[in-house]
XYZ file of N, CA and C in Angstrom:
282
model
N -3.223 163.808 210.601
C -3.808 162.772 211.007
C -3.296 162.545 212.512
N -3.841 161.875 213.268
C -3.614 161.481 214.719
C -2.310 160.952 214.428
N -1.580 160.949 214.897
C -0.573 160.036 215.420
C 0.507 160.797 214.907
N 0.798 161.447 213.935
C 2.135 161.223 213.441
C 2.349 163.661 213.885
N 3.755 163.901 213.452
C 4.013 164.563 214.165
C 4.132 165.626 211.731
N 4.073 167.286 212.485
C 4.155 167.864 211.674
C 4.480 168.613 211.340
N 5.673 168.626 210.229
C 6.743 169.937 210.623
C 6.332 171.143 209.529
N 7.473 172.564 210.111
C 6.981 173.054 209.207
C 8.454 174.163 209.649
N 8.976 175.216 209.036
C 10.452 175.406 209.215
C 9.148 177.750 209.260
N 10.040 177.571 210.603
C 10.096 179.248 210.910
C 11.230 180.040 210.993
N 11.241 181.512 210.358
C 12.265 181.808 210.912
C 11.938 183.315 211.398
N 12.847 183.311 213.207
C 12.346 183.888 213.701
C 13.876 185.446 213.747
N 14.164 186.358 214.222
C 15.123 186.930 214.079
C 16.393 186.274 213.712
N 16.288 186.369 212.014
C 17.762 186.110 211.155
C 17.935 184.032 211.773
N 16.649 182.961 212.506
C 16.494 181.691 212.995
C 16.576 181.112 212.318
N 16.539 179.526 211.959
C 15.849 179.022 211.246
C 15.250 177.569 212.119
N 14.229 177.731 212.376
C 13.401 177.096 213.563
C 13.113 176.373 213.011
N 13.185 174.290 212.971
C 12.326 173.695 212.129
C 11.103 173.593 214.320
N 10.391 173.442 213.265
C 8.289 172.964 214.146
C 7.691 172.390 213.864
N 8.196 170.795 214.823
C 7.513 169.338 214.778
C 5.910 169.491 215.985
N 4.701 169.498 215.344
C 4.032 169.310 216.166
C 2.804 168.635 215.841
N 1.534 168.562 217.010
C 0.992 167.282 216.981
C -0.225 167.271 217.921
N -1.434 167.542 217.172
C -2.298 168.229 218.032
C -2.338 166.581 219.162
N -3.566 167.508 220.010
C -4.225 166.007 221.056
C -3.339 165.378 221.123
N -2.118 165.370 221.584
C -1.080 164.687 221.444
C -1.278 163.351 222.890
N -1.338 161.490 222.409
C -1.393 160.679 223.441
C -2.723 160.676 223.991
N -4.146 161.587 223.011
C -4.841 162.301 224.061
C -5.356 162.865 224.841
N -4.465 164.086 224.492
C -4.347 164.052 225.889
C -5.396 165.815 225.880
N -5.630 166.071 224.772
C -5.978 167.326 225.128
C -5.257 168.719 225.397
N -3.962 168.464 224.857
C -2.986 169.275 224.527
C -1.709 169.129 222.728
N -1.661 169.871 222.303
C -0.701 169.985 221.533
C 0.441 170.237 222.121
N 1.620 169.138 221.039
C 2.820 168.631 221.754
C 4.013 169.769 220.212
N 4.663 170.197 221.196
C 5.198 171.778 220.122
C 6.909 171.483 220.513
N 7.412 171.019 219.408
C 9.231 170.578 219.679
C 9.738 171.932 218.525
N 10.691 172.910 219.478
C 11.336 173.381 218.210
C 12.592 172.662 218.492
N 13.333 173.140 217.606
C 15.045 172.898 216.761
C 15.584 174.090 216.467
N 16.574 174.142 216.991
C 17.697 175.507 215.839
C 18.776 175.527 216.606
N 19.402 175.521 215.420
C 21.135 175.214 215.478
C 22.242 176.622 216.641
N 20.458 177.041 217.098
C 20.917 178.764 218.324
C 20.734 178.855 219.225
N 21.237 179.305 219.933
C 20.202 179.404 221.503
C 18.404 179.881 221.196
N 17.892 180.190 221.214
C 17.088 181.010 221.805
C 16.565 181.560 222.795
N 15.007 182.468 223.824
C 14.437 182.799 224.619
C 13.898 181.878 225.173
N 13.618 180.661 224.481
C 12.958 179.376 225.773
C 13.990 177.966 225.855
N 15.000 177.771 225.455
C 15.821 177.275 225.381
C 17.580 177.497 225.287
N 18.473 177.223 225.691
C 19.404 177.382 226.204
C 20.724 176.698 224.643
N 20.846 175.526 224.887
C 20.998 174.138 223.868
C 19.590 174.428 222.685
N 19.023 175.126 221.934
C 18.597 174.744 220.921
C 17.344 173.876 220.771
N 16.774 173.432 221.141
C 15.718 172.217 221.573
C 14.617 172.005 222.073
N 13.350 172.512 222.785
C 12.813 172.513 223.579
C 11.386 171.615 222.512
N 10.839 170.860 224.078
C 9.849 170.783 224.323
C 8.585 170.865 225.113
N 7.800 171.039 223.910
C 6.122 172.285 224.751
C 4.610 171.943 224.640
N 4.301 171.939 225.308
C 2.603 171.375 225.390
C 2.367 172.893 225.864
N 1.533 172.710 224.607
C -0.457 173.103 224.904
C -2.065 172.318 225.248
N -2.550 173.808 225.917
C -3.904 172.820 225.792
C -4.269 172.657 224.255
N -5.321 172.437 224.495
C -5.663 172.197 222.204
C -6.880 173.767 222.291
N -7.962 173.988 223.580
C -8.340 175.053 223.536
C -7.429 176.284 223.118
N -5.948 176.255 223.252
C -4.487 177.785 222.900
C -5.239 177.644 221.604
N -4.817 176.639 220.806
C -4.516 176.838 219.336
C -5.531 176.010 218.304
N -6.834 177.042 217.416
C -6.972 176.481 217.034
C -7.149 175.218 215.631
N -5.794 176.087 215.325
C -5.765 174.534 213.853
C -3.964 174.120 213.267
N -3.578 173.426 213.444
C -2.710 173.040 211.755
C -1.736 174.570 212.031
N -2.621 175.819 211.481
C -1.796 177.346 210.550
C -1.547 177.167 211.570
N -2.276 177.759 212.967
C -1.908 177.974 213.714
C -0.515 178.325 214.968
N 0.208 177.927 214.814
C 1.228 176.523 214.969
C 2.727 177.450 215.011
N 2.617 178.041 213.913
C 3.713 178.781 214.149
C 3.375 180.568 214.398
N 2.319 180.413 214.542
C 1.879 182.831 215.132
C 2.352 181.514 216.370
N 1.163 181.073 217.457
C 1.579 180.390 218.455
C 2.764 181.142 218.391
N 4.013 179.568 217.980
C 5.748 179.503 218.085
C 5.755 181.657 218.068
N 6.149 182.118 217.333
C 6.769 183.509 217.163
C 5.724 184.146 218.326
N 4.595 183.902 218.433
C 4.874 185.459 219.614
C 4.875 184.409 220.831
N 5.317 183.238 221.242
C 6.182 182.429 222.574
C 7.482 183.237 222.487
N 7.986 183.127 221.344
C 9.263 184.135 221.139
C 9.096 185.197 221.769
N 8.557 185.626 220.403
C 8.784 187.249 221.028
C 8.660 187.667 222.706
N 7.666 187.162 223.439
C 7.458 187.291 224.407
C 8.459 187.323 225.537
N 8.542 185.453 225.302
C 9.802 184.723 226.277
C 11.575 185.878 225.306
N 11.974 186.444 224.693
C 12.647 188.035 224.116
C 13.072 188.405 225.064
N 11.874 189.135 225.766
C 11.271 190.268 226.125
C 12.384 190.139 227.684
N 12.652 188.731 227.988
C 13.397 188.658 229.937
C 14.428 188.845 229.572
N 14.589 190.250 230.512
C 16.272 189.617 231.190
C 17.190 189.079 230.911
N 17.267 188.469 231.395
C 18.516 187.032 230.498
C 18.765 187.070 229.102
N 17.693 186.964 228.684
C 17.710 186.684 226.755
C 18.744 188.357 226.369
N 18.362 188.701 227.228
C 18.219 190.486 226.503
C 19.924 191.036 227.949
N 20.411 190.326 227.975
C 21.948 189.907 228.989
C 22.170 189.104 227.585
N 21.905 188.458 226.943
C 22.725 186.911 226.095
C 22.767 188.100 225.451
N 21.353 188.142 224.030
C 21.777 189.238 222.552
C 22.876 190.675 223.196
N 23.257 191.033 225.000
C 23.946 192.053 224.742
C 25.798 191.691 224.865
N 25.883 190.714 225.543
C 27.542 189.927 225.601
C 27.242 189.468 224.261
N 26.511 188.860 223.287
C 26.650 188.230 222.971
C 27.319 189.303 221.048
N 27.387 190.722 222.023
C 28.227 191.305 221.021
C 28.724 192.198 221.399
N 29.592 191.771 222.173
C 30.360 192.081 223.229
C 31.726 190.787 222.965
N 33.688 191.480 222.638
C 34.091 190.362 223.100
C 34.266 190.084 224.323
N 34.889 188.851 224.225
C 35.407 188.604 225.733
C 36.188 188.167 225.813
N 37.019 188.540 226.893
C 38.970 188.374 227.246
C 38.648 186.688 228.037
N 37.722 186.537 228.771
C 37.893 185.166 229.663
C 36.232 184.547 229.485
């Protein structure tokens, strides 16, 4: 229904992420997608991200989780994220 957000939970790399979305946000021709996670994600350090995607990039609401998972997979290849993963494995003295 227009004007209402739907929310689903996805699990990516053992992280539980609440994905809220709305099609044709404010009649803009865009999906509005929000990610909420208790941990850092490759697309956001604080665990929250608001993102807009052209309506034609996602066929329907059932494709939103697939889009989000692919987005995270691509972002996880960024050297900054890879460095974060490596640093989180090691003990730091300072």
